[in-house]
């Protein structure tokens, strides 16, 4: 339902009559949010698929595996038990908080208590609430780029100012302390750190995690560390938690994590914030007025996931690793594509700069957005352009899809892009 005559969002120009608040249909704050480019690509690909087109999607950031049976079974049991038909405390079931504390010690070596934990509606709400809790208007957040597309929007919604710090393929998409220090100002409050990274799959080596953590500590900054891909690393690489390698940082560090990627549970919507109890208490107050508790049955499923072993993620990791090697070697066969080998998550982030401005199927894309459109329309393959992650000239491809589809999709790209004039 829209009223076509009313003005849209935005401020009037000098010649226009003033727009009354009631005529501003959408607040300036919300009107400034960009649509999630990753979800938009996924939606476009799904719509084309529903229309009968044989689209292969490399857009979605979710494992293609079902949630393991024992987790589903725990949810079925909970759904049959009226206790789970009620609200839980806004901050989450006590048993789930205990499980998160135990899991954090087991996997990261970080000590915490249940008072340090807030259970959120996925990692995304955790990011949003953590930033809303940490930032005052004008506070700057150092944001290594390429960054996950949600971060800058969540920072701005919290009144903060994202300060991208760009790393390219030559550095393996890893920012250095020198770059971070150059971007720091008296207004800097938070460093947002994500390893393994979405969108690049880059994993910071332990020494570099320590170096960055020590620098943040000495600079008196807070660190928000997103560890959602912690278990998805390949070739013997590990992704240590920053407060585990720099324990003194823990009183100024907020961890974001969740079950989505480790247990193929994207649809269940369970994540968490783990940090200093005063910050977590404030974030819990926010959540208590915004969404209250995460679905009770989903929390029961998360308890089963976190108290079980990591066998399911071991199986997924083996499949992702195989696909990772296939996609990297096939992309590298395409002239004009430079594809570093990612060491974590399930994304590759090739540079396509050398393809821009060249003729492809009668068109001449000059940006990675345009190139992604040509690839979708001509090869029926969905990829996400680097503009979504703060670095034009790249594409992100998720390899969380079946092996046959992966080979078919990249073969189509090879045929299309191999013809570039
Ligand atoms: C880096 C990163 N953090 C957090 C999330 C949030 O995951 P969810 O909200 O599904 O738990 C995602 C999902 O794509 C992500 O890539």
Coordinates of C-alpha atoms and ligand atoms in Angstrom, one line a residue:
X1 CA 0.0 0.0 0.0
X2 CA 1.6 3.2 -1.1
X3 CA 0.4 6.8 -1.5
X4 CA 1.8 7.8 -4.9
X5 CA 1.4 11.6 -4.4
X6 CA 3.3 11.9 -1.2
X7 CA 7.0 12.8 -1.4
X8 CA 9.6 10.2 -0.8
X9 CA 12.4 10.2 1.8
X10 CA 15.1 12.9 1.8
X11 CA 15.4 16.6 2.4
X12 CA 13.8 19.2 0.1
X13 CA 16.0 21.3 -2.1
X14 CA 16.2 25.1 -1.5
X15 CA 13.4 25.8 -4.0
X16 CA 10.9 23.2 -2.7
X17 CA 8.3 23.6 0.0
X18 CA 9.4 22.1 3.3
X19 CA 8.4 18.5 3.8
X20 CA 6.5 18.0 7.1
X21 CA 7.6 15.0 9.2
X22 CA 4.3 13.3 8.5
X23 CA 4.9 13.5 4.8
X24 CA 8.3 11.9 5.1
X25 CA 7.1 8.3 4.4
X26 CA 10.3 6.6 5.6
X27 CA 12.6 8.0 8.2
X28 CA 15.9 9.3 6.9
X29 CA 17.8 6.9 9.1
X30 CA 16.0 3.8 7.7
X31 CA 15.8 5.2 4.1
X32 CA 19.6 5.4 4.1
X33 CA 20.0 1.6 4.5
X34 CA 21.1 -0.2 1.4
X35 CA 19.4 -3.5 0.5
X36 CA 21.6 -6.5 1.5
X37 CA 23.3 -7.1 -1.9
X38 CA 23.9 -10.7 -1.1
X39 CA 20.3 -11.4 -0.3
X40 CA 19.2 -9.4 -3.4
X41 CA 21.4 -11.5 -5.7
X42 CA 20.1 -14.7 -4.1
X43 CA 16.5 -13.4 -4.5
X44 CA 17.0 -12.6 -8.2
X45 CA 18.6 -16.0 -8.8
X46 CA 15.7 -17.8 -7.0
X47 CA 13.2 -15.8 -9.0
X48 CA 14.8 -16.7 -12.3
X49 CA 15.0 -20.3 -11.1
X50 CA 11.3 -20.3 -10.2
X51 CA 10.6 -18.9 -13.7
X52 CA 12.2 -22.1 -15.1
X53 CA 15.7 -20.8 -15.8
X54 CA 18.5 -23.2 -15.0
X55 CA 20.3 -20.6 -12.8
X56 CA 23.2 -21.8 -10.6
X57 CA 23.6 -19.7 -7.5
X58 CA 27.0 -18.8 -6.0
X59 CA 25.4 -16.0 -4.0
X60 CA 24.1 -17.6 -0.8
X61 CA 26.2 -17.7 2.3
X62 CA 24.7 -20.9 3.7
X63 CA 25.8 -24.5 3.9
X64 CA 23.9 -26.7 1.5
X65 CA 23.7 -29.6 4.1
X66 CA 20.7 -30.4 6.3
X67 CA 21.0 -29.8 10.0
X68 CA 22.3 -33.0 11.6
X69 CA 19.6 -35.4 12.8
X70 CA 20.4 -35.3 16.5
X71 CA 19.9 -31.5 16.5
X72 CA 16.6 -31.8 14.6
X73 CA 15.5 -34.5 17.0
X74 CA 16.1 -32.3 20.0
X75 CA 14.0 -29.7 18.4
X76 CA 11.2 -32.2 17.7
X77 CA 11.2 -33.3 21.4
X78 CA 11.2 -29.6 22.5
X79 CA 8.3 -28.8 20.2
X80 CA 6.2 -31.5 21.8
X81 CA 6.9 -30.2 25.3
X82 CA 4.7 -27.3 26.4
X83 CA 7.6 -25.9 28.5
X84 CA 9.1 -24.9 25.2
X85 CA 5.9 -23.1 24.0
X86 CA 6.6 -20.2 26.4
X87 CA 8.8 -17.2 26.6
X88 CA 12.3 -17.8 27.9
X89 CA 14.3 -15.0 29.6
X90 CA 14.9 -12.3 27.0
X91 CA 18.7 -13.1 27.1
X92 CA 18.2 -16.8 26.5
X93 CA 17.8 -20.2 28.2
X94 CA 20.2 -20.5 31.1
X95 CA 21.1 -24.0 29.9
X96 CA 22.0 -22.5 26.5
X97 CA 24.2 -19.8 28.1
X98 CA 26.0 -22.5 30.0
X99 CA 26.5 -24.5 26.8
X100 CA 27.9 -21.3 25.0
X101 CA 30.3 -20.8 27.9
X102 CA 31.5 -24.4 27.8
X103 CA 31.8 -24.3 24.0
X104 CA 33.8 -21.1 24.1
X105 CA 36.3 -22.6 26.5
X106 CA 36.5 -25.8 24.5
X107 CA 36.9 -24.2 21.1
X108 CA 38.6 -20.9 21.9
X109 CA 40.2 -21.2 25.3
X110 CA 38.3 -18.1 26.5
X111 CA 36.9 -18.2 30.0
X112 CA 33.4 -16.6 30.6
X113 CA 30.3 -16.9 32.7
X114 CA 26.6 -17.1 31.7
X115 CA 26.3 -13.4 32.7
X116 CA 28.7 -12.6 29.8
X117 CA 26.3 -14.2 27.2
X118 CA 23.3 -12.9 25.3
X119 CA 21.5 -15.3 23.0
X120 CA 20.4 -13.5 19.8
X121 CA 18.4 -14.1 16.7
X122 CA 21.4 -15.2 14.7
X123 CA 24.8 -13.7 14.4
X124 CA 23.3 -10.8 12.5
X125 CA 21.3 -9.6 15.4
X126 CA 24.4 -10.1 17.6
X127 CA 26.4 -7.8 15.3
X128 CA 23.6 -5.2 15.3
X129 CA 23.0 -5.2 19.0
X130 CA 26.7 -5.2 19.9
X131 CA 27.3 -2.1 17.8
X132 CA 24.1 -0.4 19.1
X133 CA 25.4 -1.1 22.6
X134 CA 29.0 0.0 22.1
X135 CA 28.7 3.1 19.9
X136 CA 27.7 6.7 20.5
X137 CA 26.9 9.0 17.6
X138 CA 30.2 9.9 15.8
X139 CA 32.2 7.0 17.2
X140 CA 34.4 5.6 14.5
X141 CA 34.8 1.9 13.7
X142 CA 37.8 0.6 11.9
X143 CA 36.4 -1.8 9.3
X144 CA 38.9 -4.0 7.4
X145 CA 37.6 -4.3 3.8
X146 CA 36.5 -6.2 1.9
X147 CA 33.9 -6.4 4.7
X148 CA 30.7 -8.4 5.2
X149 CA 28.0 -6.2 3.7
X150 CA 26.0 -5.9 6.9
X151 CA 28.8 -4.3 9.0
X152 CA 28.7 -0.7 7.6
X153 CA 24.9 -0.6 7.7
X154 CA 24.8 -1.8 11.3
X155 CA 27.5 0.7 12.3
X156 CA 25.6 3.6 10.7
X157 CA 22.3 2.5 12.2
X158 CA 24.0 2.6 15.6
X159 CA 25.1 6.2 14.8
X160 CA 28.7 5.2 14.2
X161 CA 31.0 6.0 11.3
X162 CA 32.5 3.1 9.4
X163 CA 36.2 3.7 8.5
X164 CA 37.1 1.1 5.8
X165 CA 40.7 -0.1 5.9
X166 CA 41.2 -1.8 2.5
X167 CA 43.4 -4.8 1.9
X168 CA 43.8 -6.2 -1.6
X169 CA 44.7 -9.6 -3.0
X170 CA 48.4 -8.9 -2.8
X171 CA 48.3 -9.0 1.0
X172 CA 45.9 -12.0 1.0
X173 CA 43.1 -9.5 2.0
X174 CA 44.8 -9.1 5.5
X175 CA 45.1 -5.6 6.9
X176 CA 48.3 -4.7 8.7
X177 CA 48.8 -2.8 12.0
X178 CA 50.4 -0.1 10.0
X179 CA 47.2 0.4 8.0
X180 CA 45.0 0.3 11.1
X181 CA 47.2 2.8 12.9
X182 CA 47.1 5.2 9.9
X183 CA 43.3 5.1 10.0
X184 CA 42.9 5.6 13.8
X185 CA 41.8 9.0 15.0
X186 CA 40.8 10.3 18.5
X187 CA 37.2 9.3 17.6
X188 CA 38.0 5.6 16.9
X189 CA 36.3 3.4 19.4
X190 CA 36.1 -0.1 17.9
X191 CA 38.0 -2.4 15.6
X192 CA 35.7 -4.8 13.8
X193 CA 37.6 -8.0 13.2
X194 CA 36.4 -11.1 11.2
X195 CA 38.6 -14.2 10.7
X196 CA 37.9 -16.4 8.7
X197 CA 36.4 -13.6 6.6
X198 CA 33.3 -13.2 4.7
X199 CA 33.7 -12.3 1.8
X200 CA 37.3 -13.2 1.1
X201 CA 37.8 -16.5 3.1
X202 CA 41.1 -15.0 4.4
X203 CA 42.3 -16.2 7.8
X204 CA 44.7 -14.2 9.9
X205 CA 47.7 -16.2 11.1
X206 CA 48.0 -16.4 14.9
X207 CA 50.9 -14.0 15.1
X208 CA 49.0 -11.4 13.2
X209 CA 45.9 -11.8 15.4
X210 CA 48.2 -11.3 18.4
X211 CA 49.9 -8.3 16.8
X212 CA 46.6 -6.6 16.0
X213 CA 45.1 -7.5 19.4
X214 CA 48.2 -6.0 21.2
X215 CA 47.9 -2.9 19.1
X216 CA 44.2 -2.5 19.9
X217 CA 45.0 -3.0 23.6
X218 CA 47.7 -0.3 23.6
X219 CA 45.5 2.1 21.6
X220 CA 42.7 1.6 24.1
X221 CA 40.3 0.4 21.5
X222 CA 37.4 -2.0 21.8
X223 CA 37.4 -5.1 19.6
X224 CA 34.3 -6.7 18.1
X225 CA 35.4 -10.1 16.8
X226 CA 33.0 -12.1 14.6
X227 CA 33.9 -15.8 14.9
X228 CA 31.0 -17.3 13.0
X229 CA 33.3 -19.2 10.6
X230 CA 35.8 -20.3 13.3
X231 CA 35.5 -24.0 12.4
X232 CA 35.7 -23.7 8.7
X233 CA 39.4 -23.6 8.0
X234 CA 41.5 -25.7 5.6
X235 CA 44.9 -27.2 5.1
X236 CA 45.7 -27.3 8.8
X237 CA 45.2 -23.5 9.3
X238 CA 43.6 -22.4 12.6
X239 CA 41.7 -19.2 13.4
X240 CA 42.4 -18.3 17.0
X241 CA 40.1 -16.1 19.0
X242 CA 41.7 -12.7 19.6
X243 CA 41.0 -12.6 23.4
X244 CA 42.5 -16.0 23.7
X245 CA 45.8 -14.8 22.3
X246 CA 45.7 -11.4 24.0
X247 CA 43.9 -12.2 27.3
X248 CA 44.3 -8.6 28.6
X249 CA 41.9 -7.5 25.8
X250 CA 39.0 -9.6 27.1
X251 CA 37.6 -6.7 29.2
X252 CA 37.3 -4.7 26.0
X253 CA 36.3 -7.4 23.6
X254 CA 32.9 -8.6 22.4
X255 CA 32.7 -11.9 20.5
X256 CA 29.9 -12.6 18.0
X257 CA 29.2 -16.2 17.1
X258 CA 26.4 -18.6 16.2
X259 CA 25.3 -22.0 15.2
X260 CA 24.4 -21.1 11.5
X261 CA 27.6 -22.0 9.7
X262 CA 29.1 -24.7 12.0
X263 CA 26.0 -26.9 12.2
X264 CA 24.2 -25.9 8.9
X265 CA 21.6 -24.1 11.0
X266 CA 21.0 -20.9 9.1
X267 CA 17.3 -21.1 9.3
X268 CA 17.1 -21.7 13.1
X269 CA 18.3 -18.2 13.9
X270 CA 20.5 -18.7 16.9
X271 CA 23.6 -16.6 17.6
X272 CA 25.2 -14.9 20.6
X273 CA 27.2 -12.1 22.0
X274 CA 29.9 -13.0 24.5
X275 CA 31.6 -10.1 26.3
X276 CA 32.0 -8.1 29.5
X277 CA 28.9 -8.5 31.6
X278 CA 28.0 -4.8 31.8
X279 CA 27.9 -4.5 28.0
X280 CA 26.0 -7.8 27.7
X281 CA 23.5 -6.6 30.3
X282 CA 22.9 -3.4 28.3
X283 CA 22.5 -5.3 25.1
X284 CA 20.1 -7.6 26.8
X285 CA 18.0 -4.6 27.8
X286 CA 17.9 -3.6 24.2
X287 CA 16.8 -7.0 23.0
X288 CA 14.2 -7.3 25.8
X289 CA 12.4 -4.4 24.1
X290 CA 13.1 -5.3 20.5
X291 CA 12.6 -9.0 20.0
X292 CA 12.6 -10.7 23.4
X293 CA 13.9 -14.2 23.4
X294 CA 15.0 -16.3 20.4
X295 CA 12.5 -19.0 19.5
X296 CA 12.5 -21.4 22.4
X297 CA 12.6 -24.5 20.3
X298 CA 15.5 -23.1 18.3
X299 CA 17.3 -22.6 21.6
X300 CA 16.8 -26.3 22.5
X301 CA 18.2 -27.2 19.1
X302 CA 21.2 -25.0 19.8
X303 CA 21.8 -26.7 23.1
X304 CA 22.0 -30.1 21.3
X305 CA 24.3 -28.6 18.7
X306 CA 26.8 -27.0 21.2
X307 CA 26.8 -29.9 23.7
X308 CA 27.4 -32.5 20.9
X309 CA 30.7 -33.1 19.1
X310 CA 32.0 -31.4 16.0
X311 CA 31.7 -34.5 13.7
X312 CA 29.1 -32.8 11.4
X313 CA 31.3 -29.8 10.8
X314 CA 34.2 -32.2 10.0
X315 CA 32.2 -33.8 7.3
X316 CA 31.1 -30.4 5.9
X317 CA 34.7 -29.1 6.0
X318 CA 35.9 -32.0 3.9
X319 CA 33.3 -31.3 1.2
X320 CA 34.0 -27.5 1.3
X321 CA 37.7 -28.2 1.0
X322 CA 37.2 -30.3 -2.1
X323 CA 35.0 -27.7 -3.6
X324 CA 37.4 -24.9 -2.6
X325 CA 40.2 -26.6 -4.6
X326 CA 38.0 -27.2 -7.6
X327 CA 36.6 -23.6 -7.8
X328 CA 40.0 -22.0 -7.3
X329 CA 41.7 -24.1 -10.0
X330 CA 38.8 -23.6 -12.5
X331 CA 38.6 -19.8 -11.9
X332 CA 42.3 -19.5 -12.4
X333 CA 41.9 -21.0 -15.9
X334 CA 39.9 -17.9 -16.9
X335 CA 42.1 -15.3 -18.4
X336 CA 41.6 -12.0 -16.6
X337 CA 40.6 -13.5 -13.3
X338 CA 43.1 -13.5 -10.4
X339 CA 42.0 -15.8 -7.6
X340 CA 43.9 -16.1 -4.3
X341 CA 43.3 -19.4 -2.5
X342 CA 41.1 -18.8 0.5
X343 CA 41.9 -20.6 3.8
X344 CA 38.6 -20.4 5.5
X345 CA 34.8 -19.9 5.4
X346 CA 33.2 -21.0 2.0
X347 CA 33.9 -18.1 -0.3
X348 CA 36.4 -17.2 -3.0
X349 CA 37.0 -13.5 -3.9
X350 CA 38.7 -13.2 -7.3
X351 CA 39.7 -9.9 -8.8
X352 CA 38.0 -9.3 -12.2
X353 CA 39.6 -5.9 -12.8
X354 CA 41.4 -7.2 -15.9
X355 CA 38.0 -8.1 -17.4
X356 CA 36.3 -4.7 -17.0
X357 CA 36.0 -2.6 -20.2
X358 CA 36.3 -5.7 -22.4
X359 CA 33.5 -6.9 -24.7
X360 CA 31.6 -10.0 -23.4
X361 CA 28.7 -11.4 -25.3
X362 CA 28.2 -8.0 -27.1
X363 CA 28.3 -6.0 -23.9
X364 CA 31.1 -4.0 -22.2
X365 CA 30.8 -4.1 -18.4
X366 CA 32.8 -1.4 -16.8
X367 CA 32.2 -2.3 -13.1
X368 CA 31.9 -5.6 -11.2
X369 CA 28.1 -4.9 -10.7
X370 CA 27.7 -4.8 -14.5
X371 CA 29.9 -7.9 -14.9
X372 CA 27.8 -9.8 -12.4
X373 CA 24.7 -8.8 -14.3
X374 CA 26.2 -10.0 -17.6
X375 CA 27.2 -13.3 -15.9
X376 CA 23.7 -13.8 -14.5
X377 CA 21.9 -12.9 -17.8
X378 CA 24.2 -14.6 -20.3
X379 CA 25.5 -17.6 -18.3
X380 CA 22.7 -17.9 -15.8
X381 CA 25.2 -17.9 -12.9
X382 CA 24.6 -15.8 -9.8
X383 CA 27.6 -14.2 -8.2
X384 CA 27.9 -11.1 -5.9
X385 CA 29.8 -8.0 -7.1
X386 CA 32.6 -6.6 -4.9
X387 CA 30.7 -3.3 -4.5
X388 CA 28.6 -5.1 -1.8
X389 CA 31.8 -5.6 0.2
X390 CA 33.4 -2.2 -0.2
X391 CA 35.8 -3.2 -3.0
X392 CA 34.6 -2.8 -6.6
X393 CA 36.5 -4.9 -9.1
X394 CA 35.9 -8.3 -7.4
X395 CA 33.3 -11.0 -7.3
X396 CA 32.3 -13.1 -4.4
X397 CA 31.4 -16.7 -5.0
X398 CA 30.2 -19.0 -2.3
X399 CA 31.1 -22.7 -2.8
X400 CA 28.5 -24.0 -0.5
X401 CA 26.7 -25.7 -3.3
X402 CA 26.7 -29.2 -4.8
X403 CA 29.9 -30.4 -6.6
X404 CA 28.1 -30.9 -9.9
X405 CA 26.4 -27.5 -9.9
X406 CA 29.7 -25.9 -8.9
X407 CA 31.6 -27.5 -11.9
X408 CA 28.7 -26.6 -14.3
X409 CA 28.4 -23.0 -13.0
X410 CA 32.2 -22.3 -13.3
X411 CA 32.3 -24.0 -16.7
X412 CA 29.6 -21.6 -17.9
X413 CA 31.6 -18.7 -16.6
X414 CA 34.7 -20.1 -18.4
X415 CA 32.9 -20.2 -21.7
X416 CA 31.4 -16.7 -21.3
X417 CA 34.4 -14.9 -19.9
X418 CA 36.9 -16.9 -22.1
X419 CA 35.3 -15.1 -25.1
X420 CA 36.1 -11.6 -23.6
X421 CA 37.4 -9.4 -26.4
Ligands
LIG1 C1 30.7 -12.7 8.8 C2 29.3 -13.1 9.2 N1 28.9 -12.8 10.4 C3 27.6 -13.0 10.9 C4 26.7 -13.7 10.0 C5 25.3 -13.9 10.5 O1 24.9 -15.2 10.5 P1 23.5 -15.6 11.1 O2 22.7 -14.3 11.3 O3 22.8 -16.4 10.0 O4 23.7 -16.3 12.3 C6 27.1 -14.0 8.7 C7 26.2 -14.6 7.8 O5 26.3 -14.6 6.6 C8 28.4 -13.7 8.3 O6 28.9 -14.0 7.1

